[in-house]
Coordinates of C-alpha atoms in Angstrom, one line a residue:
Chain O
M1 CA 17.0 -24.4 8.7
G2 CA 18.7 -27.4 9.9
V3 CA 18.6 -27.6 13.6
I4 CA 18.2 -24.8 16.1
F5 CA 20.6 -23.5 18.6
C6 CA 18.1 -22.2 21.1
G7 CA 15.8 -23.8 23.0
V8 CA 10.2 -24.6 26.2
D9 CA 6.8 -26.0 29.2
Y10 CA 3.7 -27.6 28.9
R11 CA 3.1 -28.4 32.5
W12 CA 0.0 -26.2 32.5
L13 CA -1.4 -28.3 29.8
G14 CA -1.0 -31.2 32.2
E15 CA -2.6 -29.3 35.1
V16 CA -5.6 -28.3 33.2
K17 CA -6.6 -30.7 30.4
N18 CA -6.7 -28.5 27.4
A19 CA -4.6 -29.7 24.5
M20 CA -6.5 -27.7 21.8
N21 CA -5.4 -29.6 18.8
N22 CA -5.9 -27.8 15.5
E23 CA -4.3 -28.2 12.2
K24 CA -1.3 -26.0 12.9
C25 CA -0.6 -26.9 16.5
C26 CA -0.9 -30.4 17.9
D27 CA 0.4 -32.9 20.3
L28 CA 2.3 -35.7 18.5
S29 CA 3.7 -38.9 19.9
V30 CA 7.3 -39.9 19.8
L31 CA 7.6 -43.0 17.7
D32 CA 11.3 -43.4 18.2
L33 CA 14.6 -41.6 18.6
V34 CA 17.5 -43.0 16.6
P35 CA 21.1 -42.1 17.4
F36 CA 23.3 -41.5 14.4
G37 CA 27.1 -42.1 14.2
Q38 CA 28.5 -43.1 17.6
T39 CA 25.9 -45.0 19.5
G40 CA 25.2 -45.0 23.2
A41 CA 25.8 -42.3 25.7
E42 CA 28.3 -40.6 23.3
S43 CA 25.9 -39.9 20.5
I44 CA 24.8 -36.3 19.9
F45 CA 23.1 -36.8 16.6
Y46 CA 19.5 -38.0 16.5
A47 CA 16.6 -38.6 14.2
L48 CA 13.4 -37.9 16.0
R49 CA 10.4 -39.7 14.5
L50 CA 7.0 -38.4 15.4
S51 CA 3.4 -39.5 14.6
A52 CA 2.3 -37.7 11.5
P53 CA 0.5 -34.4 11.7
N54 CA -2.0 -33.6 8.9
W55 CA 0.1 -31.3 6.8
P56 CA -0.3 -32.4 3.2
A57 CA 1.0 -29.1 1.8
W58 CA 4.4 -29.0 3.5
Q59 CA 7.5 -27.8 1.5
P60 CA 11.1 -29.0 1.9
G61 CA 12.9 -26.2 3.7
Q62 CA 10.0 -25.5 6.1
F63 CA 10.5 -26.2 9.8
V64 CA 8.5 -27.0 12.9
M65 CA 8.6 -25.8 16.5
V66 CA 9.0 -28.8 18.8
R67 CA 8.3 -28.6 22.6
P68 CA 8.3 -31.8 24.7
H69 CA 5.9 -31.6 27.6
S70 CA 8.9 -32.5 29.7
F71 CA 10.4 -29.0 29.2
G72 CA 8.1 -27.9 32.0
Y73 CA 8.3 -24.2 33.0
E74 CA 12.1 -24.5 33.1
I75 CA 12.8 -24.4 29.4
P76 CA 10.4 -21.9 27.9
W77 CA 11.1 -22.0 24.2
A78 CA 10.2 -24.7 21.7
R79 CA 13.1 -25.8 19.5
P80 CA 12.8 -25.0 15.8
L81 CA 13.8 -28.2 13.8
G82 CA 14.0 -28.4 10.1
I83 CA 11.6 -31.0 8.6
C84 CA 13.8 -33.8 7.4
H85 CA 11.1 -35.8 5.8
M86 CA 7.3 -36.3 6.2
T87 CA 5.0 -39.0 5.0
T88 CA 1.4 -40.0 6.0
Q89 CA 3.0 -42.3 8.5
H90 CA 5.4 -39.9 10.3
L91 CA 7.3 -36.7 10.6
I92 CA 11.1 -37.0 10.9
C93 CA 13.2 -34.2 12.4
F94 CA 16.9 -34.4 13.0
F95 CA 18.9 -32.6 15.7
Q96 CA 22.3 -32.3 17.3
V97 CA 22.7 -31.9 21.0
L98 CA 24.0 -28.4 21.6
G99 CA 22.4 -27.1 24.8
R100 CA 19.9 -27.9 27.5
G101 CA 16.9 -28.1 25.1
T102 CA 18.4 -30.4 22.6
K103 CA 19.8 -32.5 25.5
R104 CA 16.3 -32.9 26.8
L105 CA 15.1 -33.8 23.3
S106 CA 17.7 -36.6 23.3
Q107 CA 16.1 -38.1 26.4
L108 CA 12.6 -38.4 24.8
R109 CA 11.1 -41.9 24.9
P110 CA 8.6 -43.6 22.6
G111 CA 5.1 -42.7 23.5
E112 CA 6.0 -39.3 25.0
Q113 CA 4.0 -36.3 23.9
V114 CA 5.5 -33.3 22.2
A115 CA 3.7 -30.1 21.2
V116 CA 4.5 -29.3 17.6
W117 CA 3.4 -26.3 15.5
G118 CA 4.0 -25.9 11.8
P119 CA 4.8 -26.3 9.1
L120 CA 6.4 -22.9 9.4
G121 CA 8.1 -20.6 7.0
N122 CA 8.7 -20.9 3.3
G123 CA 10.5 -23.6 1.4
F124 CA 13.3 -23.9 -1.1
A125 CA 12.6 -23.2 -4.7
I126 CA 12.2 -26.2 -7.0
E127 CA 13.1 -25.3 -10.6
K128 CA 13.0 -28.8 -12.0
D129 CA 14.8 -28.1 -15.3
R130 CA 17.6 -26.0 -13.9
P131 CA 20.9 -27.4 -12.7
T132 CA 20.6 -27.2 -8.9
L133 CA 23.5 -27.2 -6.5
L134 CA 22.8 -28.1 -2.9
L135 CA 25.3 -26.8 -0.3
A136 CA 25.0 -28.2 3.2
G137 CA 27.0 -27.4 6.2
G138 CA 26.7 -29.9 9.1
M139 CA 23.1 -30.1 10.3
G140 CA 22.2 -28.0 7.3
I141 CA 21.8 -31.2 5.3
V142 CA 18.5 -32.0 7.0
P143 CA 16.0 -30.1 4.8
F144 CA 17.7 -31.5 1.7
V145 CA 16.6 -35.0 2.5
G146 CA 13.0 -33.9 1.8
Y147 CA 14.2 -31.8 -1.1
V148 CA 15.8 -34.6 -3.1
H149 CA 12.8 -36.8 -2.5
R150 CA 10.5 -34.1 -3.7
H151 CA 12.5 -33.0 -6.7
P152 CA 10.9 -34.4 -9.9
Q153 CA 14.2 -34.4 -11.9
P154 CA 16.9 -35.4 -9.4
W155 CA 19.5 -35.9 -12.2
N156 CA 19.7 -32.1 -12.3
V157 CA 20.7 -31.9 -8.6
S158 CA 24.0 -32.4 -6.9
M159 CA 25.4 -31.7 -3.4
V160 CA 28.5 -30.5 -1.6
F161 CA 28.4 -31.5 2.0
G162 CA 30.8 -29.9 4.5
H163 CA 30.9 -31.4 8.0
R164 CA 33.0 -31.9 11.1
A165 CA 31.6 -35.1 12.6
A166 CA 31.9 -38.4 10.8
V167 CA 29.6 -38.6 7.7
D168 CA 27.5 -41.4 9.3
C169 CA 26.4 -38.9 12.0
Y170 CA 24.2 -37.3 9.3
P171 CA 21.2 -38.5 7.3
V172 CA 23.1 -38.8 4.0
D173 CA 22.0 -42.3 2.8
S174 CA 18.7 -41.3 1.2
I175 CA 20.4 -38.4 -0.5
N176 CA 23.2 -40.5 -1.8
E177 CA 20.8 -42.9 -3.4
R178 CA 19.3 -40.1 -5.5
I179 CA 22.0 -37.6 -6.3
P180 CA 25.8 -37.3 -6.4
L181 CA 27.1 -36.1 -3.0
D182 CA 30.6 -34.8 -2.4
S183 CA 31.4 -35.1 1.3
L184 CA 34.1 -32.9 2.6
R185 CA 35.0 -33.5 6.2
E186 CA 36.9 -30.8 8.2
T187 CA 39.3 -32.4 10.7
V188 CA 42.3 -30.2 10.4
P189 CA 42.4 -26.4 9.6
G190 CA 43.6 -27.0 6.0
D191 CA 40.3 -28.8 5.3
L192 CA 38.4 -25.6 5.7
D193 CA 40.4 -24.0 2.9
N194 CA 39.6 -26.9 0.7
L195 CA 35.9 -26.6 1.5
I196 CA 35.9 -22.9 0.7
F197 CA 37.8 -23.5 -2.6
T198 CA 35.3 -26.2 -3.5
L199 CA 32.3 -23.9 -2.7
Q200 CA 33.9 -21.2 -4.9
E201 CA 34.4 -23.5 -7.8
R202 CA 31.0 -25.1 -7.7
I203 CA 29.1 -21.9 -7.2
H204 CA 31.0 -20.4 -10.1
D205 CA 30.2 -23.3 -12.3
C206 CA 26.6 -23.2 -11.3
A207 CA 26.3 -19.5 -12.0
D208 CA 27.8 -20.2 -15.5
Q209 CA 25.1 -22.8 -16.2
D210 CA 22.4 -20.4 -15.0
G211 CA 21.8 -22.8 -12.2
L212 CA 20.2 -22.6 -8.8
V213 CA 22.3 -22.7 -5.6
L214 CA 20.5 -23.7 -2.4
A215 CA 22.4 -23.6 0.9
C216 CA 21.7 -24.4 4.5
G217 CA 24.2 -24.5 7.4
P218 CA 25.8 -22.5 10.2
R219 CA 26.2 -18.8 9.8
P220 CA 30.0 -18.7 8.8
F221 CA 29.2 -21.3 6.1
L222 CA 26.3 -19.3 4.7
R223 CA 28.4 -16.1 4.8
T224 CA 30.9 -17.8 2.5
V225 CA 28.2 -19.1 0.2
H226 CA 26.6 -15.6 0.2
R227 CA 29.8 -13.9 -0.8
F228 CA 30.5 -16.2 -3.7
A229 CA 26.9 -16.2 -4.9
I230 CA 26.9 -12.4 -5.0
S231 CA 30.2 -12.1 -6.6
F232 CA 29.4 -14.7 -9.4
G233 CA 25.9 -13.5 -9.8
A234 CA 24.4 -16.9 -9.0
R235 CA 20.7 -17.4 -8.3
A236 CA 21.0 -18.5 -4.7
Q237 CA 18.8 -19.2 -1.7
L238 CA 20.1 -19.4 1.8
S239 CA 18.2 -21.0 4.7
L240 CA 19.0 -19.3 8.0
E241 CA 18.9 -20.9 11.4
N242 CA 18.6 -18.1 13.9
Q243 CA 17.5 -18.4 17.5
M244 CA 13.7 -17.9 17.9
A245 CA 11.2 -18.0 20.7
C246 CA 7.8 -18.2 18.9
G247 CA 8.2 -19.4 15.3
V248 CA 5.1 -17.4 14.3
G249 CA 6.5 -13.9 13.7
A250 CA 5.6 -12.3 17.0
C251 CA 8.7 -12.2 19.2
L252 CA 11.0 -10.4 16.6
G253 CA 13.9 -12.3 18.1
C254 CA 15.0 -14.2 15.0
V255 CA 15.2 -11.2 12.7
T256 CA 17.9 -10.8 10.0
K257 CA 19.1 -7.8 8.0
T258 CA 17.7 -7.2 4.6
S259 CA 19.4 -5.5 1.6
D260 CA 18.1 -2.8 -0.6
K261 CA 16.8 -5.6 -2.9
W262 CA 14.1 -6.6 -0.4
A263 CA 10.8 -6.4 -2.2
D264 CA 8.7 -4.8 0.6
K265 CA 10.0 -1.2 0.7
R266 CA 9.1 -0.8 4.3
H267 CA 11.8 -3.3 5.2
K268 CA 14.6 -2.6 2.8
D269 CA 17.8 -2.4 4.8
G270 CA 15.7 -3.3 7.8
F271 CA 15.0 -6.4 9.9
V272 CA 12.6 -9.2 9.0
Q273 CA 11.6 -12.4 10.8
V274 CA 13.5 -15.5 9.8
C275 CA 10.5 -17.6 10.9
T276 CA 7.8 -16.1 8.8
K277 CA 9.7 -14.3 5.9
G278 CA 12.2 -17.1 5.7
P279 CA 13.9 -19.3 6.8
V280 CA 14.8 -19.4 3.1
F281 CA 16.0 -16.1 1.6
W282 CA 17.3 -15.1 -1.8
A283 CA 20.9 -14.3 -1.3
D284 CA 20.8 -10.8 -2.8
Q285 CA 17.9 -9.8 -0.5
I286 CA 19.8 -10.2 2.7
Q287 CA 23.0 -8.8 4.2
F288 CA 25.6 -10.7 6.2
Chain Z
M1 CA -20.4 -18.4 34.7
D2 CA -19.9 -14.7 34.2
L3 CA -16.4 -14.1 32.7
S4 CA -17.0 -10.5 31.7
V5 CA -15.3 -7.7 33.5
T6 CA -15.7 -3.9 33.4
L7 CA -12.6 -1.8 34.1
R8 CA -14.2 1.3 35.7
G9 CA -11.8 4.1 34.8
Q10 CA -11.8 7.7 35.9
R11 CA -13.2 8.9 32.6
H12 CA -14.0 5.8 30.5
N13 CA -14.9 2.2 31.3
L14 CA -13.4 -0.7 29.4
V15 CA -15.7 -3.6 29.0
L16 CA -14.1 -7.0 28.3
K17 CA -16.0 -10.2 27.5
N18 CA -13.5 -12.1 29.6
P19 CA -10.3 -11.0 31.6
V20 CA -7.8 -12.6 29.3
L21 CA -5.8 -10.2 27.2
T22 CA -2.5 -10.7 25.4
A23 CA 0.5 -8.6 26.3
S24 CA 2.1 -6.2 23.9
G25 CA 5.1 -7.5 22.0
T26 CA 4.1 -11.1 22.5
F27 CA 1.2 -11.4 20.2
G28 CA 2.3 -9.4 17.1
Y29 CA -0.8 -7.5 15.8
G30 CA -3.0 -10.5 16.5
L31 CA -3.0 -11.8 12.9
E32 CA 0.1 -13.9 13.6
Y33 CA -1.9 -16.0 16.0
A34 CA -5.1 -16.3 13.9
P35 CA -4.1 -19.8 12.6
Y36 CA -3.9 -21.0 16.2
G37 CA -7.3 -20.0 17.6
D38 CA -10.3 -17.6 17.4
L39 CA -9.0 -14.1 18.0
S40 CA -12.5 -12.9 18.9
S41 CA -12.7 -15.4 21.8
L42 CA -10.1 -13.4 23.7
G43 CA -11.0 -10.6 26.1
G44 CA -8.8 -8.5 23.9
F45 CA -5.3 -8.1 22.7
V46 CA -2.7 -5.4 23.1
V47 CA -0.8 -4.9 19.9
K48 CA 2.9 -4.6 19.5
G49 CA 4.1 -1.1 20.6
L50 CA 3.3 1.6 18.0
S51 CA 5.3 4.7 17.5
L52 CA 4.6 7.8 15.3
T53 CA 7.2 6.8 12.7
P54 CA 8.5 3.3 11.9
R55 CA 11.3 2.0 14.2
L56 CA 14.1 -0.4 13.0
G57 CA 14.6 -1.9 16.4
N58 CA 17.8 -3.1 18.0
T59 CA 20.6 -5.1 16.4
P60 CA 20.4 -8.8 17.0
P61 CA 20.9 -10.9 19.1
R62 CA 17.7 -9.7 20.7
I63 CA 16.5 -12.6 22.8
V64 CA 18.1 -15.1 25.2
E65 CA 16.4 -18.1 26.8
T66 CA 16.9 -18.2 30.6
T67 CA 15.7 -20.5 33.3
A68 CA 11.9 -20.3 33.2
G69 CA 12.0 -17.1 31.3
M70 CA 13.7 -15.1 28.6
L71 CA 15.4 -11.8 28.0
N72 CA 14.5 -9.5 25.2
S73 CA 15.9 -6.3 23.8
V74 CA 13.8 -5.9 20.6
G75 CA 13.7 -2.2 20.9
L76 CA 10.2 -1.6 19.7
Q77 CA 10.6 -2.5 16.1
N78 CA 7.4 -1.5 14.3
D79 CA 6.0 -0.1 11.1
G80 CA 4.5 3.0 12.7
V81 CA 1.0 4.0 13.6
E82 CA -0.1 4.9 10.1
Y83 CA 0.7 1.5 8.7
F84 CA -1.1 -0.1 11.6
L85 CA -4.3 2.0 11.1
S86 CA -4.4 1.7 7.3
E87 CA -3.3 -1.9 6.8
T88 CA -3.6 -3.9 10.0
L89 CA -6.5 -2.6 12.0
P90 CA -9.1 -3.2 9.2
K91 CA -8.2 -6.9 9.3
L92 CA -8.7 -7.3 13.1
P93 CA -11.9 -8.4 14.7
W94 CA -12.3 -5.2 16.6
R95 CA -16.1 -5.4 16.6
E96 CA -15.9 -8.7 18.5
T97 CA -13.1 -8.1 20.9
A98 CA -11.1 -5.2 22.4
V99 CA -8.1 -4.1 20.3
I100 CA -5.8 -2.1 22.5
A101 CA -3.1 0.0 21.0
N102 CA 0.2 0.1 23.0
I103 CA 2.0 3.3 22.3
Y104 CA 5.5 4.4 22.7
A105 CA 7.2 7.8 22.1
G106 CA 10.5 9.5 23.0
S107 CA 8.8 12.7 24.2
T108 CA 5.7 13.9 25.9
E109 CA 4.8 15.9 22.7
E110 CA 5.1 12.7 20.6
F111 CA 2.9 10.8 23.1
A112 CA 0.3 13.5 22.7
M113 CA 0.4 13.3 18.9
L114 CA 0.0 9.6 19.0
A115 CA -2.9 9.8 21.4
D116 CA -4.5 12.4 19.2
R117 CA -4.0 10.2 16.1
L118 CA -5.7 7.2 17.7
D119 CA -8.5 9.0 19.5
G120 CA -10.9 9.0 16.6
E121 CA -10.2 5.4 15.6
E122 CA -13.4 3.3 16.2
G123 CA -11.4 0.1 16.1
V124 CA -9.2 0.9 19.0
S125 CA -10.8 0.3 22.4
A126 CA -8.1 1.7 24.6
L127 CA -4.6 3.0 24.6
E128 CA -1.9 1.4 26.7
V129 CA 0.9 3.9 27.4
N130 CA 4.3 2.3 27.4
I131 CA 6.4 4.2 29.8
S132 CA 8.4 1.2 30.9
C133 CA 10.3 -0.3 28.0
P134 CA 13.8 -1.0 29.2
N135 CA 15.2 -1.5 25.7
V136 CA 15.1 2.0 24.1
K137 CA 17.5 4.8 24.7
K138 CA 15.1 7.7 24.7
G139 CA 12.0 7.8 26.8
G140 CA 10.9 4.3 27.8
A141 CA 12.2 3.5 31.2
Q142 CA 13.2 7.1 31.9
F143 CA 9.5 8.0 31.9
G144 CA 8.6 4.9 33.9
Q145 CA 11.1 5.6 36.7
D146 CA 10.2 9.1 37.5
P147 CA 6.7 9.8 39.0
V148 CA 6.7 13.4 37.7
L149 CA 7.6 12.5 34.1
A150 CA 5.2 9.5 34.2
A151 CA 2.4 11.9 35.3
E152 CA 3.3 14.3 32.5
V153 CA 3.1 11.6 29.8
T154 CA -0.2 10.3 31.3
R155 CA -1.7 13.8 31.2
A156 CA -0.5 14.4 27.6
V157 CA -2.1 11.1 26.5
R158 CA -5.3 11.8 28.5
E159 CA -5.7 15.2 26.8
G160 CA -4.7 13.8 23.4
A161 CA -7.2 11.0 23.5
P162 CA -10.2 12.3 25.5
H163 CA -12.5 9.6 24.1
K164 CA -10.4 6.5 25.0
H165 CA -9.8 4.4 28.0
I166 CA -6.1 5.1 29.0
I167 CA -4.1 2.3 30.5
V168 CA -0.6 3.2 31.8
K169 CA 1.9 0.3 31.9
L170 CA 4.3 0.4 34.8
S171 CA 7.8 -0.9 35.2
P172 CA 8.9 -3.0 38.2
N173 CA 12.3 -1.5 37.9
V174 CA 11.5 1.2 40.5
T175 CA 11.9 1.7 44.2
S176 CA 8.2 2.1 44.8
I177 CA 5.7 1.0 42.1
A178 CA 2.9 2.1 44.4
E179 CA 4.2 5.7 44.2
M180 CA 4.3 5.5 40.4
A181 CA 0.8 4.1 40.4
R182 CA -0.6 7.0 42.5
S183 CA 1.1 9.5 40.3
V184 CA -0.4 8.2 37.1
E185 CA -3.8 7.8 38.7
K186 CA -3.7 11.5 39.8
A187 CA -2.7 12.4 36.2
G188 CA -5.9 10.8 34.8
A189 CA -5.1 7.2 34.0
D190 CA -8.2 5.0 33.7
S191 CA -6.4 1.9 34.6
I192 CA -2.9 0.5 35.2
S193 CA -1.2 -2.5 33.7
C194 CA 1.8 -4.0 35.5
I195 CA 4.4 -5.3 35.2
N196 CA 6.6 -4.7 32.2
T197 CA 9.8 -6.7 32.1
L198 CA 12.5 -6.7 34.8
L199 CA 15.9 -5.5 33.7
G200 CA 18.3 -8.4 33.3
M201 CA 21.5 -9.6 31.7
S202 CA 23.1 -12.8 30.5
I203 CA 26.7 -13.5 29.7
D204 CA 28.4 -16.2 27.6
Y205 CA 31.1 -17.2 30.1
R206 CA 33.3 -18.7 27.3
S207 CA 33.5 -15.5 25.2
R208 CA 33.0 -13.3 28.2
R209 CA 30.5 -11.4 26.0
P210 CA 26.9 -10.3 26.8
R211 CA 24.4 -12.6 25.1
L212 CA 22.3 -9.6 24.0
H213 CA 23.7 -7.1 21.6
N214 CA 22.1 -4.4 23.7
V215 CA 24.0 -5.9 26.7
V216 CA 20.9 -5.7 29.0
G217 CA 17.3 -6.6 28.3
G218 CA 13.9 -7.3 29.8
L219 CA 13.2 -10.5 31.7
S220 CA 9.8 -12.1 31.3
G221 CA 8.2 -15.5 31.7
P222 CA 7.2 -17.7 34.7
A223 CA 10.4 -16.7 36.5
I224 CA 9.0 -13.2 37.2
K225 CA 5.5 -14.2 38.3
P226 CA 6.1 -13.8 42.1
V227 CA 7.4 -10.2 41.5
A228 CA 4.5 -9.4 39.3
V229 CA 1.9 -10.7 41.8
R230 CA 3.5 -8.7 44.6
C231 CA 3.4 -5.5 42.3
V232 CA -0.2 -6.1 41.4
W233 CA -1.1 -6.4 45.1
E234 CA 0.9 -3.3 46.1
V235 CA -0.6 -1.2 43.3
S236 CA -4.1 -2.3 43.7
K237 CA -4.0 -1.4 47.4
S238 CA -2.6 2.0 46.5
V239 CA -5.0 3.2 43.8
G240 CA -8.7 3.3 43.2
I241 CA -8.5 2.6 39.5
P242 CA -8.5 -1.0 38.1
V243 CA -5.3 -3.0 37.6
I244 CA -4.4 -5.3 34.7
G245 CA -2.0 -7.9 35.9
L246 CA 0.8 -9.5 33.9
G247 CA 4.1 -11.2 34.3
G248 CA 4.7 -14.9 33.8
I249 CA 1.1 -16.1 33.5
V250 CA 0.9 -19.5 31.9
S251 CA -2.0 -21.3 33.6
C252 CA -5.6 -20.6 34.8
Q253 CA -4.3 -21.0 38.3
D254 CA -1.9 -18.2 37.6
I255 CA -4.8 -16.0 36.4
L256 CA -6.7 -16.5 39.6
E257 CA -3.6 -15.7 41.7
F258 CA -3.3 -12.3 39.9
I259 CA -7.1 -11.6 40.2
I260 CA -7.1 -12.5 43.9
A261 CA -4.1 -10.2 44.4
G262 CA -6.1 -7.3 43.0
A263 CA -6.2 -7.5 39.2
S264 CA -9.4 -6.9 37.3
A265 CA -8.0 -8.4 34.1
I266 CA -4.8 -10.1 33.1
Q267 CA -2.4 -10.3 30.1
V268 CA -0.7 -13.4 28.8
G269 CA 2.8 -12.7 27.4
T270 CA 5.7 -15.0 27.1
A271 CA 3.3 -18.0 27.3
N272 CA 2.3 -17.1 23.7
F273 CA 5.8 -18.0 22.6
M274 CA 5.8 -21.3 24.6
N275 CA 2.5 -22.3 22.9
P276 CA 0.8 -20.3 20.2
A277 CA -2.6 -21.5 21.4
A278 CA -1.9 -20.5 25.0
A279 CA -4.2 -17.5 25.3
F280 CA -7.1 -19.3 23.5
E281 CA -6.7 -22.3 25.8
L282 CA -6.8 -20.1 28.9
V283 CA -10.0 -18.5 27.8
K284 CA -11.6 -21.9 27.2
D285 CA -10.3 -23.4 30.5
L286 CA -10.9 -20.5 32.9
P287 CA -14.6 -21.1 33.4
V288 CA -13.9 -24.8 34.0
L289 CA -11.5 -24.0 36.8
C290 CA -13.8 -21.3 38.2
S291 CA -16.8 -23.7 38.4
E292 CA -14.6 -26.3 40.0
L293 CA -13.8 -23.7 42.7
G294 CA -17.4 -22.5 42.9
I295 CA -16.5 -19.0 41.6
S296 CA -19.5 -17.5 39.8
S297 CA -18.0 -14.2 38.6
I298 CA -14.5 -12.9 38.0
E299 CA -15.3 -9.5 39.4
E300 CA -16.2 -10.8 42.8
L301 CA -12.8 -12.5 43.0
T302 CA -10.8 -9.3 42.3
G303 CA -8.8 -8.3 45.4
S304 CA -10.3 -11.1 47.5
L305 CA -6.9 -11.8 49.2
Q306 CA -7.3 -13.0 52.7
I307 CA -4.4 -12.0 55.0
G308 CA -4.1 -13.2 58.6

């Protein structure tokens, strides 16, 4: 999950002092908010750096629910944000301003408190000896920052990155330092054909090498990856970014359709939560 | 500070260690929230709606965020009552807190079968009868909008589960919620919970398409609280059985408002999505607020509204 399209209130926490901090759900301080790409009022891409929660066991591909206290009652849902990177010093998330929630996130100031719960969901498979192809669409690049840092043999990993905004709007630098990254920007319609062709070629090659394909991005991008992964028989995982309200498996709003390959027979050809059963799914176990 | 409440039903009482329950459909089967607090600290929790056989639920998109609220059209996706009883219930702390089974069926006969199936289950403290879901084609709202059908369903569940406290959950999408309340009381309900969601709709003005696949859905969250308080007040004036109030509760102040309006207990719903520790925090903070206000028992506050 890269960034989330949907968007929450903690005023009651202010009214009655009761921040009940536990391991999974805590108030974190905003350390800073750094615009990427175009700076100033124009920017819509931000790295949000928060004080570190105590989550030593997090996995790249997991996400967090982030809800600034300033959401008040007006914006009820937290925003699910992919974990970009986490150290003992900080938690870094990344988002693009798309609606009222992410707009409000972009107005956060250092020192402000945000409620955060996580780490949520599963993570991407790390199979260190296997050639691994990362496919990122736009904000889908976010979880791969942590992934390439965590991977013990980065020389087995490469990336294709499709995006619309200028490449400097995205956190590519730390990925570029470690693995070869092919950046394909879509500015005119023909560029999309080029991206699709590249995806086809690279997924095909990866399948031939018995490699691992990992993808994260918007739904049309994942649909294309899914189609090629199935037709070439590639081992592939896709990270979905559906709208969600709770992040803990209760609201049943983020569900996605499974295939007949889903392991739990109760939910074959049924709906499962992206937040708790994903956000990373094996391609053959879900339908598009 | 005495937080305990007893819901004195026509046939069975329901004793709760505190008045904070969680609302059906917002708290999974409880286990989803176990990492965020102590389930047994709650007054109880109402599990996600159970049906006789598993239900797939509606096609996504199922939820939309609105101003101070949300719409949902989940359509009662669940694994069925048998799975709940064999796999989930044994993991729940039902000896320490009330586990309430919310039940949904498409016909009176099915409601009776569900009630019968649950009646002997020691781990289930009460049944909450869902006659007010706006998101299913069959049953649901249709039972909840007709006082005669609502009474029939209530009677069927009452007879099917003679050993359980029966709560009937009412819809606000009616001309007179007081009339519905009187009807289910006469049919044997032990208590009434209100309100379920308000029917609503949201449109993407660019694509001119509804934001929910189901077109319409149920509105919940702080936005509906004034409607819910009014309904609790009207219902509690109209019946002799206890009322469980819900609709947009996020704070302890909200809880007191519902109780003063006439509720004996409350349910926390959408707030669980806004903060997974919300219900646990409310249980912890309620006695603090009560003592600040000099309130020594919840029961004495119920229906203490002063008019004029």
